[in-house]
mmCIF file of C-alpha atoms in Angstrom:
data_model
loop_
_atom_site.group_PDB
_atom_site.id
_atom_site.type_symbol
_atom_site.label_atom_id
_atom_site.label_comp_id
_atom_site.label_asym_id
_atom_site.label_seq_id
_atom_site.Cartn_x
_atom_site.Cartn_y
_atom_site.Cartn_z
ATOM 1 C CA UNK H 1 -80.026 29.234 13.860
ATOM 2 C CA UNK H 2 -78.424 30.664 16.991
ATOM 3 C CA UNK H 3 -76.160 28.142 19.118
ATOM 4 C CA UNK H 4 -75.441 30.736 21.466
ATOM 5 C CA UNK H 5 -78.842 31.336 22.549
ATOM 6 C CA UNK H 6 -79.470 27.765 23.158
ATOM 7 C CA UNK H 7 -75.988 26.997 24.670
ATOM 8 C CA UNK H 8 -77.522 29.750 27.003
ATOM 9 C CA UNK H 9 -80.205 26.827 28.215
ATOM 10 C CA UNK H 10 -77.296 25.433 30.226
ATOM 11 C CA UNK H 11 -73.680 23.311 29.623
ATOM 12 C CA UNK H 12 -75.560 20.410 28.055
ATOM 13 C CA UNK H 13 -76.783 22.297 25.347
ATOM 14 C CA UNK H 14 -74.033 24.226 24.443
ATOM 15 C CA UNK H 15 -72.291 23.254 20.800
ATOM 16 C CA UNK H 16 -68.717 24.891 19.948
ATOM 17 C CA UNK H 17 -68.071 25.536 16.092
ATOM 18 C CA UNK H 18 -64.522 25.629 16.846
ATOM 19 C CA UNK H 19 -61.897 23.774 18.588
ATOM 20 C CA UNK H 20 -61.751 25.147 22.364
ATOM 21 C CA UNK H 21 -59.203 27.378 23.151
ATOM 22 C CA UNK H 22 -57.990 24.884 25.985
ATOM 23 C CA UNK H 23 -56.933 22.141 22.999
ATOM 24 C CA UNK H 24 -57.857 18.627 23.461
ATOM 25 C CA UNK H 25 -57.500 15.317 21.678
ATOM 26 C CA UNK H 26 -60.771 15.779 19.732
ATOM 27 C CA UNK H 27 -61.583 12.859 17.149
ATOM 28 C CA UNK H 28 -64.971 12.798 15.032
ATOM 29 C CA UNK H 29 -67.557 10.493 16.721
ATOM 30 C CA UNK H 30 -67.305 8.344 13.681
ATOM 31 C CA UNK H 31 -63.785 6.958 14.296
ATOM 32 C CA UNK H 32 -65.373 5.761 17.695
ATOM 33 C CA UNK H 33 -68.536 3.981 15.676
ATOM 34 C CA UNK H 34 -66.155 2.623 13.561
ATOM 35 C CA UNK H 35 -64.275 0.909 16.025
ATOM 36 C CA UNK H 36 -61.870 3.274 17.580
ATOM 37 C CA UNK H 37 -62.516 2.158 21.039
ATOM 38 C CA UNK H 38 -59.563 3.540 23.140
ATOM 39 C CA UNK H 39 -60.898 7.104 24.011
ATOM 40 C CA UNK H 40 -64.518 5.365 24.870
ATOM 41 C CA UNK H 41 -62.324 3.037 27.315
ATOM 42 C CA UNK H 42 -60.625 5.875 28.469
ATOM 43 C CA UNK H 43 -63.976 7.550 29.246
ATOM 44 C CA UNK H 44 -65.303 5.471 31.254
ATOM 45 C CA UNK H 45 -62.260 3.981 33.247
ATOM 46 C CA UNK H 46 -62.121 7.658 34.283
ATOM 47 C CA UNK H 47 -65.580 7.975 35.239
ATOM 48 C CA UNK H 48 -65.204 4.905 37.181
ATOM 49 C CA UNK H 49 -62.629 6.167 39.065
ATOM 50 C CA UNK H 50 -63.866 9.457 39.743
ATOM 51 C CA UNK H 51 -66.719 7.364 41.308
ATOM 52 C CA UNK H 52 -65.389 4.766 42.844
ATOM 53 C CA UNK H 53 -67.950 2.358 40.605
ATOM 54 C CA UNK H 54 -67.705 -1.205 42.530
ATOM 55 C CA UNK H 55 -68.083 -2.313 38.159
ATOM 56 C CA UNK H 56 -67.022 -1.391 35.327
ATOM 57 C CA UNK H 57 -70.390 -1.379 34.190
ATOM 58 C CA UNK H 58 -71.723 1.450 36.293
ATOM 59 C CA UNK H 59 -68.813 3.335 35.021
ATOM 60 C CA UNK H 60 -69.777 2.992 31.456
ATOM 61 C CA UNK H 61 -73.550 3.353 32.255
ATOM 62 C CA UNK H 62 -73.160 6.757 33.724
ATOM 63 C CA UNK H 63 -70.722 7.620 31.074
ATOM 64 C CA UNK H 64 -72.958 7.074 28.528
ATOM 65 C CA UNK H 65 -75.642 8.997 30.224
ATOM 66 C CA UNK H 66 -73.521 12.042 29.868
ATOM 67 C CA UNK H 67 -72.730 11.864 26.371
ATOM 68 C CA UNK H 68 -76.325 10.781 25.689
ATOM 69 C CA UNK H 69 -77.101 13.779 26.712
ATOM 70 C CA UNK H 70 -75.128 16.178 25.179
ATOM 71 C CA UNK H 71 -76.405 13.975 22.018
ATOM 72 C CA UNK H 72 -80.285 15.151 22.389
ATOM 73 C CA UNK H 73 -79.087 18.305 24.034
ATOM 74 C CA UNK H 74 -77.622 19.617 20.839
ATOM 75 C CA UNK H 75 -80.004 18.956 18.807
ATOM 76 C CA UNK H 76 -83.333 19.625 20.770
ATOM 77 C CA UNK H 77 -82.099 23.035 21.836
ATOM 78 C CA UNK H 78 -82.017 24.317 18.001
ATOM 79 C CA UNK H 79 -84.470 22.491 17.377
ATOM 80 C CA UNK H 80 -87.490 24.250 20.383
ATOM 81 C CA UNK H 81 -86.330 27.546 19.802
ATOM 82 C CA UNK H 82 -85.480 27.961 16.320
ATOM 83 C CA UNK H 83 -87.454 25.493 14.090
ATOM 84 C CA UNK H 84 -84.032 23.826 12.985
ATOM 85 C CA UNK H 85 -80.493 21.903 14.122
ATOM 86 C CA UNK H 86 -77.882 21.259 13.552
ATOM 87 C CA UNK H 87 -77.124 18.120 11.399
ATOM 88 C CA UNK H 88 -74.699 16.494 13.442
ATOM 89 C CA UNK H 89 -72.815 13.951 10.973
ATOM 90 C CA UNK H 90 -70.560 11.667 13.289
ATOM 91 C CA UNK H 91 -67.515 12.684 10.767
ATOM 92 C CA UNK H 92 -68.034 16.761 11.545
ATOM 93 C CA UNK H 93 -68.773 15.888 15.393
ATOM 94 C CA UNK H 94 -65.640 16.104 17.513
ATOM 95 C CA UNK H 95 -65.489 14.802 20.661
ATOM 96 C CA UNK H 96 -62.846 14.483 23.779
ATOM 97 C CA UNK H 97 -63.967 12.345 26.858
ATOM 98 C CA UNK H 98 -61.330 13.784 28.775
ATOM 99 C CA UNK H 99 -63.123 17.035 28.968
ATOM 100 C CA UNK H 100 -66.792 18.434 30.224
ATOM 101 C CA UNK H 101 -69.678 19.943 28.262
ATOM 102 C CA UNK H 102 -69.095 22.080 26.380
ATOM 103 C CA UNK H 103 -65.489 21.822 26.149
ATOM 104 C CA UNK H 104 -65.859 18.215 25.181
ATOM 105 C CA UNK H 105 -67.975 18.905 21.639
ATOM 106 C CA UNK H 106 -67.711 20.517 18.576
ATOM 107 C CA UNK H 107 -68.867 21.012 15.504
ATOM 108 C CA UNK H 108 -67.225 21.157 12.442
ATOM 109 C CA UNK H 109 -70.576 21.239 9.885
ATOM 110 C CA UNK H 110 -72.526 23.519 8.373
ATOM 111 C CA UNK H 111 -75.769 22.588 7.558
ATOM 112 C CA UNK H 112 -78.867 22.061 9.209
ATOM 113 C CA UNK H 113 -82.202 20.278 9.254
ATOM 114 C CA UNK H 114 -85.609 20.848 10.121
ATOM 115 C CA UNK H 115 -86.895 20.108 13.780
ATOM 116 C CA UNK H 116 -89.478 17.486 13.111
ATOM 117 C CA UNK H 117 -89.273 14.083 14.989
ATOM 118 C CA UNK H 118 -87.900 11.908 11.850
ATOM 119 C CA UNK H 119 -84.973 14.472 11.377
ATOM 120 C CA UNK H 120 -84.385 14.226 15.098
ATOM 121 C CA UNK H 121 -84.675 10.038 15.210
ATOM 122 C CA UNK H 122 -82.355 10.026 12.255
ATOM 123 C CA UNK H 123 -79.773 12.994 13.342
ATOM 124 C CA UNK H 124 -79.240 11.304 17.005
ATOM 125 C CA UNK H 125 -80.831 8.187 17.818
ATOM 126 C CA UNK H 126 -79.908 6.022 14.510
ATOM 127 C CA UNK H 127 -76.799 8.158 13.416
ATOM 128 C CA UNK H 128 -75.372 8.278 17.072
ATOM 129 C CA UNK H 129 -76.772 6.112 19.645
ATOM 130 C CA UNK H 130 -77.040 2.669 17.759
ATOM 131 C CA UNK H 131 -73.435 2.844 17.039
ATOM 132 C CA UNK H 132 -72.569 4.655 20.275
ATOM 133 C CA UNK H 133 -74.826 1.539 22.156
ATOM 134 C CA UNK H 134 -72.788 -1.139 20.052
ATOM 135 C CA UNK H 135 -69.433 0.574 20.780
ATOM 136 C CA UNK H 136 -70.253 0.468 24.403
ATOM 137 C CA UNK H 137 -71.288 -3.329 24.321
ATOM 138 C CA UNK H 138 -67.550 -3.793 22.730
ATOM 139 C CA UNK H 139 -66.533 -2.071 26.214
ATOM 140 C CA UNK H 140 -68.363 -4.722 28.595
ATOM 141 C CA UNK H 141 -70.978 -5.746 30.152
ATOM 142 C CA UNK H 142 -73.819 -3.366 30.081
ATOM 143 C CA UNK H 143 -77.353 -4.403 28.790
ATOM 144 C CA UNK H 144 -79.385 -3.049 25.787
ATOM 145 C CA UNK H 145 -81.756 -2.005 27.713
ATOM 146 C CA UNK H 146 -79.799 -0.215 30.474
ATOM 147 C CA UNK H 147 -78.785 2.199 27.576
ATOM 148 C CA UNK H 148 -81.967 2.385 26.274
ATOM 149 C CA UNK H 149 -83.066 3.396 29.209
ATOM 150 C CA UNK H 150 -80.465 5.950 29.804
ATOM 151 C CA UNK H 151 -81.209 7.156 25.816
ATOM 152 C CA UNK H 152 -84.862 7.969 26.902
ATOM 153 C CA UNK H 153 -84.072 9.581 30.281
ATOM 154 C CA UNK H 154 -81.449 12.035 28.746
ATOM 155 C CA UNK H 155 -83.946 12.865 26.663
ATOM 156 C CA UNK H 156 -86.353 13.187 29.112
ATOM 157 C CA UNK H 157 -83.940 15.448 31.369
ATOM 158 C CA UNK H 158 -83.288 17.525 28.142
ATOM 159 C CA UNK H 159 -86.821 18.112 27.508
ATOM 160 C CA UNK H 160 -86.933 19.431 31.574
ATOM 161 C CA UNK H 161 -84.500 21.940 31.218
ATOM 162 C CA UNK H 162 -85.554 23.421 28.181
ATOM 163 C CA UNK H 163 -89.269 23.836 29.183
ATOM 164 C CA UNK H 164 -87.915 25.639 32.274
ATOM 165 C CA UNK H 165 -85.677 27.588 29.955
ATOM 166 C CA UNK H 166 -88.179 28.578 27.713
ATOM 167 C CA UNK H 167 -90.611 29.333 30.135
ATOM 168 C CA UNK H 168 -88.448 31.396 32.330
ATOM 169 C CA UNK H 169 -87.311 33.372 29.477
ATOM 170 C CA UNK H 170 -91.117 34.121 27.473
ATOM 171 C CA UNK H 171 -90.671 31.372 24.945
ATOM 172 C CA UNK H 172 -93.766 29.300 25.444
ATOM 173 C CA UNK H 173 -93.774 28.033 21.933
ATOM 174 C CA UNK H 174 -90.148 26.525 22.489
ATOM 175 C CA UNK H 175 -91.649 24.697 25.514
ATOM 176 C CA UNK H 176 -94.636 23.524 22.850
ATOM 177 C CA UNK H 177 -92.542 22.690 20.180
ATOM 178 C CA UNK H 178 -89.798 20.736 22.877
ATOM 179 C CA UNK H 179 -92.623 18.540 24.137
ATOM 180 C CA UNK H 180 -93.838 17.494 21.265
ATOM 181 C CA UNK H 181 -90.896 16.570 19.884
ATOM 182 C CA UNK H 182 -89.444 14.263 22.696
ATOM 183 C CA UNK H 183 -93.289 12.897 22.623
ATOM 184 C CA UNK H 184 -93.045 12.072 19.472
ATOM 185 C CA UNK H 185 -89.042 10.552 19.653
ATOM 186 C CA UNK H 186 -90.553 8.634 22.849
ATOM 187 C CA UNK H 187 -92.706 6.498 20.241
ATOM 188 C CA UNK H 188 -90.333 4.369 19.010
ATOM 189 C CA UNK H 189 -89.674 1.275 20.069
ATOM 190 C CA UNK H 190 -86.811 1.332 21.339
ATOM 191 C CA UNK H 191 -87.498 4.295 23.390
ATOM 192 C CA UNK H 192 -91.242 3.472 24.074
ATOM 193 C CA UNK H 193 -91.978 2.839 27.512
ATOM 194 C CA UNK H 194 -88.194 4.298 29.307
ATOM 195 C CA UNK H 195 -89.842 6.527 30.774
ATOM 196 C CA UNK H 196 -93.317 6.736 32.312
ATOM 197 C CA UNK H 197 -95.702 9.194 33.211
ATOM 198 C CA UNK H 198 -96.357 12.674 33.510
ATOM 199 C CA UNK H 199 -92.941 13.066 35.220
ATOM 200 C CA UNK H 200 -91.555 11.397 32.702
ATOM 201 C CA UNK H 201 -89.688 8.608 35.655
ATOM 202 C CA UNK H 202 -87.560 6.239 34.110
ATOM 203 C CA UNK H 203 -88.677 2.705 34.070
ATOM 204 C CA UNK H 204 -85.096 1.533 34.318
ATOM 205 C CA UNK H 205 -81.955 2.672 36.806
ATOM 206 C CA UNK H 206 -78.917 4.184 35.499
ATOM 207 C CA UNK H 207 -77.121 1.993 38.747
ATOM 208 C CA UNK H 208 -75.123 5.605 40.100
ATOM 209 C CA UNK H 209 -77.000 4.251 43.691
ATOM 210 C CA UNK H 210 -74.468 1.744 43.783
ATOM 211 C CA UNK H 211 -71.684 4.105 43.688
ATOM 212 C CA UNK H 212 -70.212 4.779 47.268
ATOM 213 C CA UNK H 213 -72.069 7.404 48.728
ATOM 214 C CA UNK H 214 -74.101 7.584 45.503
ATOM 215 C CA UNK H 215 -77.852 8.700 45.817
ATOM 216 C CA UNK H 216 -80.713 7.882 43.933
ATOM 217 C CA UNK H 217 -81.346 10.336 40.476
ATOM 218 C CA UNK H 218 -84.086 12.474 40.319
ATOM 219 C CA UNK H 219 -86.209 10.513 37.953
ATOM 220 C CA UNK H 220 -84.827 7.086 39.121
ATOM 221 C CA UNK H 221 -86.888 3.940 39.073
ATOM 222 C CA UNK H 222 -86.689 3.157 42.677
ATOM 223 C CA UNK H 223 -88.350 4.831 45.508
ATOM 224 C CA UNK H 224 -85.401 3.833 47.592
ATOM 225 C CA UNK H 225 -82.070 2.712 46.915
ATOM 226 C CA UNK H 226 -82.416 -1.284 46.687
ATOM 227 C CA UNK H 227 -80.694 -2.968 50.239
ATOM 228 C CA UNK H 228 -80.682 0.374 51.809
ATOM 229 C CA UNK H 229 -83.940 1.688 52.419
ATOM 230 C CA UNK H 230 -82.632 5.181 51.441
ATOM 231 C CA UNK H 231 -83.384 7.781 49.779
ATOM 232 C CA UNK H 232 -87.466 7.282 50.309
ATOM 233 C CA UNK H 233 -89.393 9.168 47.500
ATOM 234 C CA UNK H 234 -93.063 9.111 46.608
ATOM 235 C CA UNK H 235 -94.960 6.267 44.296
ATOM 236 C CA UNK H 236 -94.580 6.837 41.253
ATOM 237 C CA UNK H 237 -96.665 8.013 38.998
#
């Protein structure tokens, strides 16, 4: 299994094995699950800030889109072009919110598992993002199905980048094997219906519009931001 090459797909993707040579205060993801809260807090008072969120809870909502992200990234890069992933135990996955992909990740495992949907469902979505979605509800306010619906468009967007990856780079069966994957991952219920279509638009909004001089995402529920009649896009599908 080669991380580099699917690093190589773009930041999201990328997965150290080591600690990066810039340091950090990297813990293992399941100190945070367990109820370590204050580098989650830290996370997304900073993210917050950076955007000037009128809530905390658009600070946490687009905090958690990031870090779902790098989540499915990690594992659905492996898992298109080489047929396996890594298996991405909470206690050997180190993270710092402090820092960006793909300083803020690494790995400290060894083994692997096969890329079929159930390893997927149980490497990320039940081993990461149930406890990651109850950690953040410890945070504040943000609803279930807010995260959900950020959980299904990370995927989503992970699925995008990779197909253009692969298919800029002669790897058609990566593409293949990519989309039916995430279709497969998007049966579940609590991913079924969070995104829609053959665009794959989110049937939910990540609430970055209400950020000042924040703009509607790219597969955003909304044709327009809502009281601003900006940002005018197409029906959706």
């Amino acid at each position: 299994m080669d991380l580099v090459e699917s690093g190589s797909v773009g930041g999201f993707f990328a997965l150290r094995t080591a600690p990066p040579e810039t340091g950090g205060a990297h813990r293992p993801l399941a100190r945070l699950y367990a109820g370590e809260d204050g580098p989650l807090h830290a996370r997304v008072d900073r993210v917050a800030a950076r955007l000037g969120a009128p809530e905390r809870r658009v600070g946490a909502s687009v905090a958690h889109l990031g870090l779902a992200a790098r989540l499915w990234s990690t594992a659905l890069g492996p898992a298109a072009l080489h047929g396996a992933f890594p298996d991405l135990d909470p206690a050997a996955l180190y993270w710092d919110g402090a820092l960006t992909s793909p300083d803020d990740l690494w790995w400290d495992g060894s083994a692997t598992r096969p890329a079929t949907v159930a390893g997927l469902r149980a490497a990320v979505q039940e081993a990461h993002l149930v406890p990651l979605h109850a950690a953040f509800a410890r945070d504040g306010r943000v609803s279930p199905r807010l995260l959900w619906g950020n959980a299904g468009s990370a995927l989503a967007g992970a699925l995008r980048e990779l197909t253009r990856w692969a298919l800029a780079h002669g790897r058609p069966e990566a593409a293949e094997r990519a989309a039916a994957l995430v279709s497969g991952l998007l049966e579940h219920p609590d991913l079924a219906g969070t995104v829609r279509g053959p665009r794959l638009r989110r049937a939910s909004c990540c609430l970055y519009y209400r950020c000042p001089g924040g703009s509607l995402c790219g597969d955003c529920v909304f044709d327009h931001a809502p009281r601003t009649g900006l940002e005018a896009r197409p029906p959706a599908p």
